[in-house]
Amino acid sequence: MSKSNTIKLLAIETSCDETAVAVLQGSLPASFPKFKILSSVVKSQIDIHRKTGGVVPEVAARAHMQNILPVTEMALKKANLNLKAMDYIAVTSGPGLVVALVIGTEFAKGLSLATDKPLIPTNHMAGHLYSAFAQSPEKIQFPVLSIIVSGGHTMLVLMKDYKSYKVIGQTVDDAAGEAFDKVARLLKLPYPGGPEISKLAKLGKNDFNFPRPMMKEANFKFSFSGLKTAVLYHLQKHQAVNARLSKQAKADIAMSFENAVVDVLVTKAFRAVNKFGCKTVALSGGVAANQKLRESLAKASAEHEIAFTVPEMELCTDNAEMIAIAAYFRLFNKEKLIPTSKVKADPSWEIL
Ligand code: KG4
Ligand code: ZN
């Protein structure tokens, strides 16, 4: 760590289909978290994966291989710094696609060993979790109920302070983002489906009142695969599976589906808020880019007279800024780091 109490770290993210690198500057040790992002570069692979309607892991890995060095160089250039100026290297080492994770992890290990800077293996879900603290982290009121909704996960996390968190419920089958993507495929919309459904839903008029799985159950579990099946049955009933649907018909289904997902998420989240006396609701993950969900949680939080925080749109879907922030919090929380040579990509690394 440099003497000035200011550290700089380079963070790398390659867990799925974005090659991303960010540079963060932060204060350490500190009583309250204080940091700023000096640069953040994301090279998306959406155009490549659109052709196959989803991510083909080996194709993603090859693109990460091609992009990782130029993206790292660009992030350093934008921050006006070189590698030597970094105090730490951070990397997403799980969860995610193993062939994608190893590219970032082994590249970061190389940088760490070559420059003799400590490596901070960082959990991708912790990245989403802490992304909600990107603005004014020192003002966060605990306990926090964190809702993480991504393509691979849907979870409610209870945070007692900056360090202690516990997963209190998750999906038993599909993640919310996965359901958005599958319903989009049923409606023959391009990949990734979430933003497409979101856009179409704004034009919807008829609400088909799709089921709200597990919404009334007194637990914090979610299930979204039945909802996707309800959309399929709706299409079959109206002989619309292979037929060309009008834009309005698709918009009505998109809105009805989105309403059901949002209803379940908001209801379950506020069951937890009430049970644990939370003072803040924090939303994150790719599905947090959904406007209806953002607005509904903001409204419910205002009604409950508690704070609501959600990252800017670009910070919801995968990026390295959130990995830099989560890595900064590992240091802020004085977590012990393992030697670089022991760091391994772990595709099933769950946060607790
Ligand atoms: O967090 P993320 O970028 O990747 C994972 O860690 O999984 O989340 C990607 C997911 C995809 O399923 C995508 O369809 C969904 O987030 N998504 C959205 C929106 N934007 C992205 N879902 C609903 N509405 C959106 N506006
Ligand atoms: Zn993610």
XYZ file of C-alpha atoms and ligand atoms in Angstrom:
379
model
C 0.000 0.000 0.000
C 1.357 3.476 -0.821
C 2.180 5.774 2.126
C -0.452 8.323 1.258
C -3.287 6.018 2.425
C -4.531 5.987 -1.129
C -4.518 2.717 -3.000
C -5.078 2.021 -6.670
C -6.378 -1.237 -8.001
C -6.932 -2.750 -11.421
C -9.983 -5.032 -11.669
C -10.680 -7.599 -14.371
C -14.011 -9.270 -15.201
C -14.483 -12.138 -17.704
C -17.104 -14.347 -16.035
C -19.567 -14.455 -18.924
C -19.822 -12.395 -22.102
C -18.238 -9.037 -21.281
C -14.481 -8.446 -21.176
C -14.140 -5.599 -18.702
C -11.360 -3.782 -16.847
C -11.588 -0.871 -14.389
C -9.211 1.192 -12.261
C -10.242 2.346 -8.769
C -8.594 4.683 -6.315
C -9.595 4.379 -2.672
C -8.708 5.304 0.892
C -7.303 2.630 3.195
C -7.410 1.963 6.034
C -10.565 3.995 6.546
C -13.463 4.240 8.995
C -15.880 4.782 6.138
C -15.535 3.534 2.563
C -14.182 6.170 0.182
C -13.216 5.494 -3.412
C -13.571 6.733 -6.967
C -13.463 4.987 -10.308
C -10.687 6.328 -12.537
C -11.673 4.328 -15.615
C -13.978 1.527 -16.684
C -13.936 -0.209 -20.059
C -16.410 -2.879 -21.177
C -16.026 -4.789 -24.436
C -19.368 -6.461 -24.976
C -19.728 -9.699 -26.959
C -23.455 -9.252 -27.580
C -23.034 -8.982 -31.367
C -21.160 -12.302 -31.457
C -23.685 -14.166 -29.268
C -26.741 -12.689 -31.007
C -25.971 -14.955 -33.986
C -26.434 -18.077 -31.825
C -29.218 -16.642 -29.650
C -27.143 -17.134 -26.500
C -23.630 -17.482 -25.117
C -21.524 -20.381 -26.471
C -18.834 -20.704 -23.745
C -15.906 -21.536 -26.050
C -16.786 -18.635 -28.350
C -16.931 -16.311 -25.323
C -13.548 -17.596 -24.114
C -11.907 -16.972 -27.480
C -13.254 -13.401 -27.538
C -11.967 -12.809 -23.969
C -8.519 -14.013 -25.117
C -8.520 -11.505 -27.956
C -9.874 -8.618 -25.901
C -8.267 -8.876 -22.488
C -4.972 -7.183 -23.298
C -6.335 -4.261 -25.375
C -9.134 -3.665 -22.831
C -6.596 -3.618 -19.964
C -4.366 -1.212 -21.880
C -7.327 1.026 -22.635
C -8.463 1.116 -18.984
C -4.953 2.086 -17.841
C -4.662 4.705 -20.574
C -8.028 6.236 -19.658
C -6.944 6.393 -16.014
C -3.679 7.986 -17.169
C -1.706 5.420 -15.201
C 0.533 2.459 -15.881
C 0.564 -1.002 -14.342
C 3.395 -0.084 -11.988
C 1.169 2.536 -10.333
C -1.280 -0.155 -9.182
C -1.165 -1.436 -5.602
C -3.450 -4.422 -6.214
C -4.829 -6.532 -9.049
C -8.408 -7.836 -8.611
C -10.205 -10.430 -10.682
C -13.563 -12.196 -10.830
C -12.671 -15.804 -10.097
C -16.268 -17.109 -9.779
C -19.107 -17.852 -10.253
C -19.487 -17.951 -14.033
C -18.519 -19.935 -17.122
C -15.336 -21.819 -16.292
C -13.696 -21.355 -19.692
C -14.380 -17.610 -19.493
C -13.302 -17.243 -15.842
C -9.928 -18.917 -16.403
C -8.944 -16.331 -19.029
C -9.356 -13.399 -16.620
C -8.053 -15.305 -13.612
C -4.874 -16.608 -15.256
C -4.227 -13.251 -16.941
C -4.606 -11.464 -13.565
C -2.308 -14.017 -11.904
C 0.290 -13.271 -14.568
C 0.014 -9.522 -13.925
C 0.150 -10.047 -10.164
C 3.255 -12.285 -10.311
C 5.055 -10.144 -12.878
C 4.506 -6.898 -10.931
C 4.634 -8.414 -7.434
C 1.279 -6.851 -6.485
C -1.200 -8.817 -4.349
C -4.118 -10.447 -6.168
C -7.696 -10.072 -4.853
C -9.922 -12.929 -6.052
C -13.401 -11.448 -6.163
C -16.840 -13.021 -6.256
C -18.997 -11.883 -9.177
C -22.163 -11.765 -7.012
C -20.326 -9.730 -4.388
C -19.524 -7.403 -7.297
C -23.242 -6.965 -8.012
C -23.978 -6.644 -4.278
C -21.455 -3.827 -3.726
C -22.295 -2.108 -7.037
C -25.340 -0.694 -5.239
C -22.869 1.196 -3.007
C -21.140 2.952 -5.904
C -22.591 6.333 -4.933
C -22.117 7.756 -1.409
C -21.245 4.404 0.241
C -20.594 6.189 3.534
C -24.273 7.166 3.779
C -25.712 3.647 3.574
C -28.081 2.867 6.471
C -27.991 -0.737 7.747
C -29.549 -3.247 7.836
C -29.716 -3.389 4.047
C -31.957 -5.743 2.091
C -30.080 -6.419 -1.123
C -31.923 -7.847 -4.132
C -29.567 -9.322 -6.720
C -31.258 -10.223 -9.979
C -29.002 -11.382 -12.803
C -28.949 -13.882 -15.627
C -27.695 -16.674 -13.369
C -28.952 -15.694 -9.899
C -31.927 -14.271 -8.036
C -31.233 -13.726 -4.364
C -32.163 -11.712 -1.311
C -29.180 -10.844 0.859
C -29.382 -9.313 4.321
C -26.472 -7.020 5.154
C -25.840 -6.029 8.775
C -22.854 -3.842 7.933
C -20.283 -3.425 5.134
C -18.818 -6.824 5.940
C -21.516 -9.185 7.201
C -24.030 -10.509 4.778
C -26.210 -13.561 4.527
C -28.225 -14.985 1.635
C -31.750 -15.365 3.045
C -33.431 -16.702 -0.091
C -32.858 -17.547 -3.720
C -34.573 -19.035 -6.735
C -35.234 -22.773 -6.669
C -35.058 -22.969 -10.480
C -34.589 -20.277 -13.156
C -33.083 -16.887 -12.326
C -35.177 -13.805 -13.114
C -32.876 -12.794 -16.004
C -32.967 -16.337 -17.368
C -36.789 -16.194 -17.373
C -36.680 -12.869 -19.250
C -34.322 -14.427 -21.816
C -36.438 -17.603 -22.214
C -39.704 -15.702 -22.614
C -37.983 -13.437 -25.150
C -36.994 -16.539 -27.098
C -40.627 -17.771 -27.018
C -41.612 -14.394 -28.481
C -38.790 -14.688 -31.066
C -37.037 -11.562 -29.810
C -33.277 -11.125 -30.230
C -30.660 -11.951 -27.555
C -30.331 -10.741 -24.833
C -34.036 -10.880 -24.133
C -34.306 -8.796 -20.966
C -33.896 -5.368 -22.532
C -36.132 -6.372 -25.485
C -38.980 -7.473 -23.171
C -38.472 -4.308 -21.143
C -38.845 -2.109 -24.239
C -41.880 -3.987 -25.578
C -43.618 -4.099 -22.189
C -43.941 -0.310 -22.254
C -46.345 -0.693 -25.220
C -48.463 -3.408 -23.537
C -52.210 -2.834 -23.015
C -53.830 -6.095 -21.836
C -52.567 -7.727 -18.663
C -53.055 -11.512 -18.863
C -52.487 -11.863 -15.156
C -49.864 -14.627 -15.340
C -49.220 -16.621 -12.124
C -47.022 -15.213 -9.327
C -45.122 -18.381 -8.267
C -44.397 -18.710 -4.526
C -45.425 -15.087 -3.915
C -47.773 -15.885 -1.017
C -45.448 -18.412 0.640
C -43.981 -17.202 3.920
C -40.360 -17.706 2.849
C -37.812 -15.879 0.695
C -37.624 -18.393 -2.147
C -38.413 -17.660 -5.772
C -39.423 -19.833 -8.727
C -39.581 -18.464 -12.256
C -39.650 -21.552 -14.480
C -43.436 -22.018 -13.990
C -44.019 -18.453 -15.096
C -42.119 -19.105 -18.325
C -44.258 -22.249 -18.839
C -47.418 -20.181 -18.241
C -46.330 -17.921 -21.115
C -45.740 -21.006 -23.303
C -49.243 -22.389 -22.458
C -50.735 -18.996 -23.220
C -49.084 -19.055 -26.651
C -50.213 -22.667 -27.275
C -53.775 -21.864 -26.220
C -53.891 -19.038 -28.710
C -52.158 -21.174 -31.410
C -49.394 -18.591 -31.432
C -46.293 -20.744 -30.922
C -45.235 -20.824 -34.546
C -47.449 -18.060 -35.809
C -46.215 -14.526 -36.387
C -47.485 -12.468 -33.502
C -48.313 -8.819 -33.967
C -46.124 -6.342 -32.108
C -49.099 -5.464 -29.871
C -49.735 -9.133 -29.008
C -46.061 -9.528 -28.050
C -46.155 -6.284 -26.067
C -49.183 -7.474 -24.067
C -47.404 -10.728 -23.175
C -44.175 -8.862 -22.347
C -46.016 -6.462 -20.027
C -47.987 -9.257 -18.330
C -44.810 -11.272 -17.777
C -42.846 -8.266 -16.505
C -45.675 -7.329 -14.116
C -45.665 -10.857 -12.660
C -41.867 -10.889 -12.135
C -41.861 -7.418 -10.578
C -44.829 -8.244 -8.303
C -43.088 -11.337 -6.930
C -39.738 -9.571 -6.415
C -41.269 -6.546 -4.680
C -43.590 -8.629 -2.468
C -40.847 -10.996 -1.312
C -38.328 -8.188 -0.818
C -40.689 -6.242 1.440
C -41.600 -9.367 3.394
C -37.877 -9.441 4.271
C -37.712 -5.677 4.884
C -40.555 -5.957 7.403
C -39.188 -9.075 9.087
C -35.637 -7.737 9.524
C -36.413 -4.045 9.989
C -34.274 -2.994 7.013
C -33.514 0.692 6.537
C -32.316 0.453 2.929
C -33.299 -1.577 -0.124
C -30.429 -2.100 -2.599
C -31.143 -3.452 -6.088
C -28.437 -4.825 -8.412
C -27.665 -7.267 -11.256
C -28.576 -7.165 -14.953
C -32.341 -7.216 -14.327
C -31.902 -4.107 -12.145
C -31.695 -2.273 -15.481
C -35.444 -2.936 -15.786
C -37.264 0.355 -15.382
C -40.508 -1.138 -14.036
C -38.605 -2.976 -11.313
C -36.588 0.131 -10.391
C -39.714 2.280 -10.207
C -41.768 -0.269 -8.254
C -39.053 -0.790 -5.623
C -38.449 2.967 -5.357
C -42.185 3.515 -4.781
C -42.519 0.723 -2.204
C -39.412 1.984 -0.379
C -40.842 5.514 -0.241
C -44.124 4.124 1.135
C -42.173 2.263 3.835
C -40.118 5.430 4.474
C -36.815 3.661 3.879
C -33.958 4.407 1.482
C -33.636 2.835 -1.949
C -30.403 2.529 -3.889
C -29.718 1.155 -7.355
C -26.642 1.555 -9.584
C -26.719 3.560 -12.799
C -27.874 1.517 -15.796
C -24.351 0.699 -17.113
C -23.374 -0.606 -13.711
C -26.276 -3.115 -13.560
C -25.107 -5.452 -16.326
C -21.642 -7.004 -16.062
C -18.687 -4.616 -15.766
C -15.358 -4.412 -13.933
C -16.202 -1.300 -11.915
C -18.355 -3.424 -9.598
C -15.503 -5.943 -9.242
C -13.150 -3.088 -8.317
C -15.646 -1.890 -5.679
C -16.145 -5.387 -4.215
C -12.365 -5.892 -4.124
C -11.959 -2.510 -2.391
C -14.483 -3.685 0.230
C -12.443 -6.868 0.797
C -9.525 -4.606 1.711
C -11.727 -2.151 3.643
C -13.062 -5.109 5.670
C -9.470 -6.293 6.314
C -10.032 -9.694 4.715
C -7.009 -11.923 4.431
C -5.766 -12.612 0.895
C -4.356 -15.929 -0.288
C -1.096 -16.130 -2.278
C -1.495 -15.456 -6.002
C -0.345 -18.961 -6.958
C -3.264 -20.457 -4.951
C -5.982 -18.415 -6.720
C -8.143 -20.557 -9.021
C -11.193 -19.949 -11.179
C -14.166 -21.413 -9.272
C -17.313 -21.545 -11.451
C -19.571 -22.462 -8.510
C -18.260 -20.032 -5.869
C -21.439 -18.989 -4.034
C -21.623 -16.029 -1.683
C -22.939 -17.025 1.730
O -25.764 -9.347 -14.358
P -25.803 -9.730 -15.780
O -25.241 -8.756 -16.809
O -25.099 -11.094 -16.037
C -25.100 -12.127 -15.088
O -24.339 -12.033 -14.099
O -25.924 -13.046 -15.306
O -27.337 -10.018 -16.125
C -27.744 -10.369 -17.403
C -29.251 -10.573 -17.387
C -29.775 -11.152 -18.690
O -30.616 -12.236 -18.383
C -30.533 -9.990 -19.312
O -31.597 -10.400 -20.140
C -31.023 -9.260 -18.063
O -29.921 -9.312 -17.188
N -31.381 -7.856 -18.338
C -32.631 -7.356 -18.174
C -32.573 -6.007 -18.587
N -31.295 -5.739 -18.986
C -30.578 -6.888 -18.821
N -33.749 -7.939 -17.726
C -34.848 -7.181 -17.668
N -34.899 -5.891 -18.057
C -33.787 -5.262 -18.521
N -33.850 -3.990 -18.901
Zn -23.486 -10.478 -13.521
